[in-house]
Short mmCIF file of C-alpha atoms and ligand atoms in Angstrom, two decimals:
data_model
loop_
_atom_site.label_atom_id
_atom_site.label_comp_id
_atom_site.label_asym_id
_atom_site.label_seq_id
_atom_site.Cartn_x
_atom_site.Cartn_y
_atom_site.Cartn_z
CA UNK A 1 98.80 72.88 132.05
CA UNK A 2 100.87 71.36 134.68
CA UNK A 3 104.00 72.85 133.50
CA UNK A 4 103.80 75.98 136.16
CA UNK A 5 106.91 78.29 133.79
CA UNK A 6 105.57 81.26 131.79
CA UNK A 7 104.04 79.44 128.80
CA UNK A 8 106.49 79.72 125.56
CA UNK A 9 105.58 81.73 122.76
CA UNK A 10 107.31 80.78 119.18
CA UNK A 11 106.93 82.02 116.06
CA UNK A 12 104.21 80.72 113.33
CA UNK A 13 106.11 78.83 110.77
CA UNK A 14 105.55 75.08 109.61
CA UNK A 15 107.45 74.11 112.69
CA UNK A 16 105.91 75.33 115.27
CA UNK A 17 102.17 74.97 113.79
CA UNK A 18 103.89 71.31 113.79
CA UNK A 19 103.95 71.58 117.14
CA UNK A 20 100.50 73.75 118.26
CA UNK A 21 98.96 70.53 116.19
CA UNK A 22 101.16 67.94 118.13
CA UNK A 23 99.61 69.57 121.74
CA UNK A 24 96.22 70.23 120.42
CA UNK A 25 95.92 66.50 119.59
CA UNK A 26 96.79 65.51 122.83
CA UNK A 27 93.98 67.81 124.11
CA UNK A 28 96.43 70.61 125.01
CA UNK A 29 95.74 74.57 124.85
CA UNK A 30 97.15 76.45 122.22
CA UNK A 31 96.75 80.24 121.53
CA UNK A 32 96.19 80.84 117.49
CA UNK A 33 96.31 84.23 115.53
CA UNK A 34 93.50 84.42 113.49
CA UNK A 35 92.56 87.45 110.73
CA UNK A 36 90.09 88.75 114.36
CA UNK A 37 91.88 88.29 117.28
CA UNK A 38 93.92 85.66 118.91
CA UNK A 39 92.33 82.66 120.01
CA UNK A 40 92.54 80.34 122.57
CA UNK A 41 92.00 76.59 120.91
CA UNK A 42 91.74 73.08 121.98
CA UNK A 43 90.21 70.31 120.05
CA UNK A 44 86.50 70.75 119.78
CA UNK A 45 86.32 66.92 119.91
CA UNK A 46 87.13 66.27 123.30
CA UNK A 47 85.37 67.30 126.28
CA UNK A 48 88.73 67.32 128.98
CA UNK A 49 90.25 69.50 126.38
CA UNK A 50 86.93 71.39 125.77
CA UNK A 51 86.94 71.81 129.91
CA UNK A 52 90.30 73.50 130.13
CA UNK A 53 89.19 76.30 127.76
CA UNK A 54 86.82 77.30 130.23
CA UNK A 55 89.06 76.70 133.20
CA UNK A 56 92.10 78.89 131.85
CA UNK A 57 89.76 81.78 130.80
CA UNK A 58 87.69 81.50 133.95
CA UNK A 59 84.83 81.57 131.60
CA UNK A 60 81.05 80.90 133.00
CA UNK A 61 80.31 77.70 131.59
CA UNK A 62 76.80 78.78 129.68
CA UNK A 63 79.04 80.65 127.28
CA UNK A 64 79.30 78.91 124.38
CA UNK A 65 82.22 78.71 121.64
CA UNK A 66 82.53 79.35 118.19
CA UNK A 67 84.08 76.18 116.34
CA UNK A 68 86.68 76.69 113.88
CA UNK A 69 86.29 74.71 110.51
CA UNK A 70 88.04 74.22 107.28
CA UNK A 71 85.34 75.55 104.74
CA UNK A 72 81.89 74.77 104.36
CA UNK A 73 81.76 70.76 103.58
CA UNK A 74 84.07 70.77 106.85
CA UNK A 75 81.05 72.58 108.86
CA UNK A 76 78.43 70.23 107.37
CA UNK A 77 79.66 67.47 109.34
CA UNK A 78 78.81 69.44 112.79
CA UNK A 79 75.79 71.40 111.76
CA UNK A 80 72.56 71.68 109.53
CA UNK A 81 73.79 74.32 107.09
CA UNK A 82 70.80 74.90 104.44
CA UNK A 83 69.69 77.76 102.92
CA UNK A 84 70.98 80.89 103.40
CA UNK A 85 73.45 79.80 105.65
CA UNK A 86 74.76 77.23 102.77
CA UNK A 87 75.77 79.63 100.64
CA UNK A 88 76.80 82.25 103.29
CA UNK A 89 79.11 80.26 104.36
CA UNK A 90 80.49 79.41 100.77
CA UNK A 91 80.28 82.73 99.56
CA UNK A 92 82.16 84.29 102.74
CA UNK A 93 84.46 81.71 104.04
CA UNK A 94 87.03 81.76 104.63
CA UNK A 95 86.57 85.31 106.69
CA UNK A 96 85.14 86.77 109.73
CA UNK A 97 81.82 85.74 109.72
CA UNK A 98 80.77 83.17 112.17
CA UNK A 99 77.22 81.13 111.81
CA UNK A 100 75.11 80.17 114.52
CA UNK A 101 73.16 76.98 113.40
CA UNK A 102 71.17 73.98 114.18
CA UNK A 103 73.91 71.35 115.85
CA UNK A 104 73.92 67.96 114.61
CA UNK A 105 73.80 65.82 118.10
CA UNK A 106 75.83 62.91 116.94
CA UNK A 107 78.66 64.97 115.27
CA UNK A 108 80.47 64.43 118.29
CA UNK A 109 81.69 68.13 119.39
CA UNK A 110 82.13 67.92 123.35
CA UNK A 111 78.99 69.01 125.11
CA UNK A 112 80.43 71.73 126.43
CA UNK A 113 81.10 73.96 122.92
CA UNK A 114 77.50 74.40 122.57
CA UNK A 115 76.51 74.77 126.66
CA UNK A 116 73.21 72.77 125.97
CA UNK A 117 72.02 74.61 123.42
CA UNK A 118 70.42 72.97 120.08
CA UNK A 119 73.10 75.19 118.04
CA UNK A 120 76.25 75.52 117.38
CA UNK A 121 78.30 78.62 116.37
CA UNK A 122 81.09 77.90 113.08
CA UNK A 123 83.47 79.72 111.40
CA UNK A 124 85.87 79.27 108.48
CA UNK A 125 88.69 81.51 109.61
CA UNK A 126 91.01 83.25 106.80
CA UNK A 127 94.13 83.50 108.45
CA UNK A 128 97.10 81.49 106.61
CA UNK A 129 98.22 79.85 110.31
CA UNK A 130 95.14 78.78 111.25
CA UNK A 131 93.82 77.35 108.29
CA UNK A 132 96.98 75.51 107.80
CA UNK A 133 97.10 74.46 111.36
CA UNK A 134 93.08 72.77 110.19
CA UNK A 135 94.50 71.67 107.11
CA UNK A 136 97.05 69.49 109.39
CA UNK A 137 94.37 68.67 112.03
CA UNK A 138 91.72 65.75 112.00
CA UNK A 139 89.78 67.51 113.93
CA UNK A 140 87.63 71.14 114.69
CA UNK A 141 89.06 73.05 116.69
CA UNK A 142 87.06 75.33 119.70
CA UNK A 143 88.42 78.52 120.37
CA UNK A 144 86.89 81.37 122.20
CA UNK A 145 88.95 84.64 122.26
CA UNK A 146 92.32 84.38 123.80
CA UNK A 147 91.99 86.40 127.06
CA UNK A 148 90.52 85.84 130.75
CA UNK A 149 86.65 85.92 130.69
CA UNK A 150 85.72 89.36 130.49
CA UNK A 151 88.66 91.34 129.39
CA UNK A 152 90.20 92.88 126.34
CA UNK A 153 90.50 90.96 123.61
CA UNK A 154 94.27 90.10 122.18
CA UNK A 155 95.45 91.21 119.26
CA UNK A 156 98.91 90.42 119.51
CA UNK A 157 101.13 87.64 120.85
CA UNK A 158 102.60 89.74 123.78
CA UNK A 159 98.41 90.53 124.92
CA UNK A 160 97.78 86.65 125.35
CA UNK A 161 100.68 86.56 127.34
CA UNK A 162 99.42 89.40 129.61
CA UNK A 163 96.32 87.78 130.41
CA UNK A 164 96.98 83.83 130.08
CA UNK A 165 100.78 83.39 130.44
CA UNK A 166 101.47 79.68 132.73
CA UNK A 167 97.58 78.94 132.09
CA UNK A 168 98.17 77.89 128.90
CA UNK A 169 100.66 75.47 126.81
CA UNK A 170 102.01 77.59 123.96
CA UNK A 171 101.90 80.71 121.91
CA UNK A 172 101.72 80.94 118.12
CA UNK A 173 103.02 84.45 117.59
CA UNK A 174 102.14 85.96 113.73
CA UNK A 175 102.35 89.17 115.04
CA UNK A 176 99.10 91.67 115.03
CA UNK A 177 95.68 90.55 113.48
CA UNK A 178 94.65 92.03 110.27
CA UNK A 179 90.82 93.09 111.54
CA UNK A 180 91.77 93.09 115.26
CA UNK A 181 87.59 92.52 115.86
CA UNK A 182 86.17 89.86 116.71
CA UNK A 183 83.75 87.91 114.45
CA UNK A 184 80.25 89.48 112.79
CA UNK A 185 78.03 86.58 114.09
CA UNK A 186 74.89 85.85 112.45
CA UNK A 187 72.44 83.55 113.63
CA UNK A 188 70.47 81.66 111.08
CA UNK A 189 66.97 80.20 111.16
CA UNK A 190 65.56 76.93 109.93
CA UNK A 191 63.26 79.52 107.80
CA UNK A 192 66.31 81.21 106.22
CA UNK A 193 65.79 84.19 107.99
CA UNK A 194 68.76 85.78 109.97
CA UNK A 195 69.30 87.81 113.26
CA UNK A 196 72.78 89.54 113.46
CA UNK A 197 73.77 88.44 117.34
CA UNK A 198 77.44 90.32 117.12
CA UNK A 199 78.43 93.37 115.03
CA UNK A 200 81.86 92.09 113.61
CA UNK A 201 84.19 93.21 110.51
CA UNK A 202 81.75 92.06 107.79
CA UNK A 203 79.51 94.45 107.55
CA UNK A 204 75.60 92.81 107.15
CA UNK A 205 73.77 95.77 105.97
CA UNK A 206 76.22 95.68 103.34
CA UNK A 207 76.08 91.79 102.83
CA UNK A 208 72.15 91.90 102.58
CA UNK A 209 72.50 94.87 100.34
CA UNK A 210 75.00 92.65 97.99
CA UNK A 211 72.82 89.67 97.72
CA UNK A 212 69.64 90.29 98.00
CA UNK A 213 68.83 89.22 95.13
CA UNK A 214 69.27 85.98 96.16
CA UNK A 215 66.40 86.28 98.24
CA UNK A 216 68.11 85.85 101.90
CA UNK A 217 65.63 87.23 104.06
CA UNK A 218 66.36 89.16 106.72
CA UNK A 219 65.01 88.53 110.13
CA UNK A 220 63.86 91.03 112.73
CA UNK A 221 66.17 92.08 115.28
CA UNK A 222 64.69 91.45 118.03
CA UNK A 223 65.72 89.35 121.31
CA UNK A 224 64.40 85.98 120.86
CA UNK A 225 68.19 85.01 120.19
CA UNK A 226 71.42 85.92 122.24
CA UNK A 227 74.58 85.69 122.20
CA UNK A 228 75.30 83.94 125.54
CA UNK A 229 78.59 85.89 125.57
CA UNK A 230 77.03 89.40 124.74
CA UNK A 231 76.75 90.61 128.34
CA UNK A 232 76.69 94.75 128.78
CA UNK A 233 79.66 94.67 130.58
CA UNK A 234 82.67 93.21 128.74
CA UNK A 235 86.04 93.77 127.12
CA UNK A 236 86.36 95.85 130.58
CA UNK A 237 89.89 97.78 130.15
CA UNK A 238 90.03 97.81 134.06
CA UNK A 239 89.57 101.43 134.09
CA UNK A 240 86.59 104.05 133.76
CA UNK A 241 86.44 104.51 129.98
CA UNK A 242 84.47 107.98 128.96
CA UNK A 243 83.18 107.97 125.48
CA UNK A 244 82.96 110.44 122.84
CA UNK A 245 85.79 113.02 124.10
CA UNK A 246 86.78 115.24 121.60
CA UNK A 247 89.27 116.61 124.88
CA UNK A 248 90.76 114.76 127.86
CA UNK A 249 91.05 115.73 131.42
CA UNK A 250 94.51 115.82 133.05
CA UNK A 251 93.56 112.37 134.31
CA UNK A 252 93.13 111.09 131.96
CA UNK A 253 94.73 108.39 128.78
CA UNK A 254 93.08 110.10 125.44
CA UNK A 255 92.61 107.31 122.56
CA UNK A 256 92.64 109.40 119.64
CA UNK A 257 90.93 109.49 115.72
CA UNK A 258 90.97 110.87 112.88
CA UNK A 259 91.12 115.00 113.80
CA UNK A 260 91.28 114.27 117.46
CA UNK A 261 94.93 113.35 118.30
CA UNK A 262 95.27 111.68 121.98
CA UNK A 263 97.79 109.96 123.38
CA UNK A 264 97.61 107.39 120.68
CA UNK A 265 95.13 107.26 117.98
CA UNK A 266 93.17 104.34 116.47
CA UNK A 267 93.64 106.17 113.17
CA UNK A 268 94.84 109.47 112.20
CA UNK A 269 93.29 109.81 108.99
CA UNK A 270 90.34 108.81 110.23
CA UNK A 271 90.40 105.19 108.57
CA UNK A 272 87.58 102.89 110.47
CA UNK A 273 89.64 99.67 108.81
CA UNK A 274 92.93 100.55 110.22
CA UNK A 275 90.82 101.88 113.89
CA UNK A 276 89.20 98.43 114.10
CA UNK A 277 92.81 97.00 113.90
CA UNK A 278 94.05 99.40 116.77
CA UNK A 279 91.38 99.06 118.77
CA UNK A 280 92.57 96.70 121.65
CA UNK A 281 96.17 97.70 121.13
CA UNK A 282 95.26 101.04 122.55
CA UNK A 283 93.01 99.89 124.73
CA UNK A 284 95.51 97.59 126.08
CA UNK A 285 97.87 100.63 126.37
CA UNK A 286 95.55 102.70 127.98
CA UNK A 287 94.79 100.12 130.42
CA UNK A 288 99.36 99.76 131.33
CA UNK A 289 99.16 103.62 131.12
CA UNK A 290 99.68 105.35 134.64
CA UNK A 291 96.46 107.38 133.90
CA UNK A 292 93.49 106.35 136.47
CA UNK A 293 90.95 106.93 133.73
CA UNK A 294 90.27 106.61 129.86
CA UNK A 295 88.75 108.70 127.04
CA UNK A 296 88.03 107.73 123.64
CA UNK A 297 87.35 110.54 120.74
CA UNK A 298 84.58 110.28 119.02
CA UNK A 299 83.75 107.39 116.16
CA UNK A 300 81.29 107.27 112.88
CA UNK A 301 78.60 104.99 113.61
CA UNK A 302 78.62 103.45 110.34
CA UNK A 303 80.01 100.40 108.57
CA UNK A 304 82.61 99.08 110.70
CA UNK A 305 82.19 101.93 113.45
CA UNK A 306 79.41 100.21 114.22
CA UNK A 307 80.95 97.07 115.40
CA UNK A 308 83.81 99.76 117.12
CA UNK A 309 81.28 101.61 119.08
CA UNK A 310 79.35 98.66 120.24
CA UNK A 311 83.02 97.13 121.73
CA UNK A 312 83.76 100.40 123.29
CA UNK A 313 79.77 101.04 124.66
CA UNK A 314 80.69 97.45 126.84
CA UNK A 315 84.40 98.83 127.70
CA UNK A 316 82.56 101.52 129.21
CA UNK A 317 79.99 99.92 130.67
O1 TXA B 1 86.63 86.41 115.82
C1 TXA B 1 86.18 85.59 116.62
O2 TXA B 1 85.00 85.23 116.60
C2 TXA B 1 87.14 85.03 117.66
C3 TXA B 1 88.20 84.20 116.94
C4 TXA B 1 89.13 83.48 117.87
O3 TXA B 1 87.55 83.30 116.06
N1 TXA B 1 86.46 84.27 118.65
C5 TXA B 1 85.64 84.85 119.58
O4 TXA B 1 85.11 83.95 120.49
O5 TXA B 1 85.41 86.03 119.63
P1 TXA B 1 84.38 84.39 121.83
O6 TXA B 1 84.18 83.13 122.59
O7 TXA B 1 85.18 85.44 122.51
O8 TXA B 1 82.99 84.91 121.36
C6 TXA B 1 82.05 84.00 120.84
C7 TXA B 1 80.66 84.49 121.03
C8 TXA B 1 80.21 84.51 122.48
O9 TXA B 1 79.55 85.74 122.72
C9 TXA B 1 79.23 83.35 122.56
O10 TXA B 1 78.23 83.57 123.50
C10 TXA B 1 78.67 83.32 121.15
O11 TXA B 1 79.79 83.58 120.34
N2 TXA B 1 78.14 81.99 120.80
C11 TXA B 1 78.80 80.83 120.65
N3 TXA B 1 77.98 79.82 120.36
C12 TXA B 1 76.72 80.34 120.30
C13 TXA B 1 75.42 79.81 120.04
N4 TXA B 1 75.24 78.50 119.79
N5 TXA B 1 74.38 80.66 120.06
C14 TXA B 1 74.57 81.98 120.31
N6 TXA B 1 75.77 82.55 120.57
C15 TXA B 1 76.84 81.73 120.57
MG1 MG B 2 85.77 86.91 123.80
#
């Protein structure tokens, strides 16, 4: 991070995932595109390289990250994954479902991933770059979202370099992310019982629905698990963000759906796929807009509105 110029940002072919792997094996920082959001990734292995995640994001260090594996056999080697979260992981990976689970203590992850906890959080990402970017790496790779602690998350190249530019040692730009959400995470219990910590892309109503005949139990959710991360007040857009407008005030930047058109809109057919994928873009727009305040239209609270109301509740919080 010495280097003090605006950090580069080149494009996500074999050559330059070459190169991310070439820095991230000297313990470097290098921002990914993943099928969520952009990460920010160093090797999990390492704690220096572990440290300057936390130091470029400004991140408090009892937030844990998720670590990035190939598949399942991959996640084995860090983690005790039996049960339900066996063949969750098998049956969703690679995707956007990330697994809290017991850590093994002599896997070797850096201290620091797992902030003293006894678990770790994995995920088998789906996105072609940064699969093959683990398929060239000997090791896992930690990667928290790619923005400063606290703000929007990026779903584009040019959004990391808003928030981390000359903090950070390159930019893998593959353009926007397919979900543009971060993560569903689901914490699983030695019992096989689960507790849904972060409402994410993959929808678990739906999941538990799907397999329930393979007797996954599903565990109360209640609060005797947190996400570390999950604090009220996050993805702040920098702005006073008013929820369910069906109008704006003059003073306002309108983020549109469906019927309700705004100043841009997250979807105008009302599509909650293609609104999760706006989401931060607009956001992100709203917050460069010369507007003092913002106001979002209204959103189903089902399937994957769910997950884009509970992002917006802690924009607005
Ligand atoms: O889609 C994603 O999950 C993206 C991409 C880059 O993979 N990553 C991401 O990371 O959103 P981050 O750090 O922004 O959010 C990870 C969340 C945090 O809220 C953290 O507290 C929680 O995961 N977490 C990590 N390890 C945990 C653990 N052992 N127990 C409970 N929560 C954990
Ligand atoms: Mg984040």
């Amino acid at each position: 991070m010495g280097d003090k110029n605006a950090t580069e940002s080149i494009l996500a072919d074999a050559a330059g995932i070459a190169r991310a792997a070439e820095i991230l094996r000297s313990g470097g920082l290098v921002a990914v595109p993943t099928e969520t959001v952009y990460g920010l990734a160093a090797r999990a292995d390492n704690e220096e390289a572990v440290a300057k995640i936390y130091a470029a994001k400004g991140r408090p260090s009892f937030n844990p990250l998720i670590v990035h594996v190939r598949d399942a056999e991959h996640a084995r080697s860090y983690a005790n994954l039996t049960g339900s979260a066996s063949w969750l992981a098998e049956l969703e990976w690679p995707g956007p479902l990330t697994l809290v689970v017991p850590l093994n203590p002599d896997a070797g992850l850096a201290d620091a991933v797992s902030a003293g906890l006894p678990t770790v959080a994995l995920r088998a990402p789906a996105h072609p770059v940064m699969r093959a970017l683990l398929e060239i790496c000997e090791f896992p790779l930690a990667a928290p979202s790619a923005n400063r602690s606290g703000f929007i998350s990026p779903t584009s190249a040019s959004h990391v370099a808003a928030s981390l530019d000359e903090r950070i040692d390159l930019i893998l730009d593959a353009g926007p992310c397919e979900k543009g959400l971060e993560s569903t995470i689901l914490a699983v219990r030695e019992d096989g019982s689960w507790e849904e910590l972060r409402p994410g892309p993959v929808d678990l109503d739906a999941l538990h629905r799907h397999y329930f005949d393979r007797g996954l139990e599903r565990g109360a959710s209640g609060n005797s698990i947190e996400a570390p991360g999950q604090l009220a007040s996050h993805y702040a857009p920098g702005k006073p963000v008013r929820l369910n407008a069906e109008r704006a005030e003059a003073d306002e930047f309108h983020i549109g759906f469906g019927a309700v058109a705004g100043d841009c809109s997250l979807s105008v057919s009302g599509n909650l796929a293609e609104a999760g994928s706006n989401l931060y873009a607009c956001l992100h727009e709203a917050t460069g807009s010369d507007l003092p305040r913002i106001a979002v239209a209204p959103i189903a609270d089902t399937g994957l509105g769910k997950a884009i109301n509970d992002r917006l509740r802690r924009a607005s919080a």
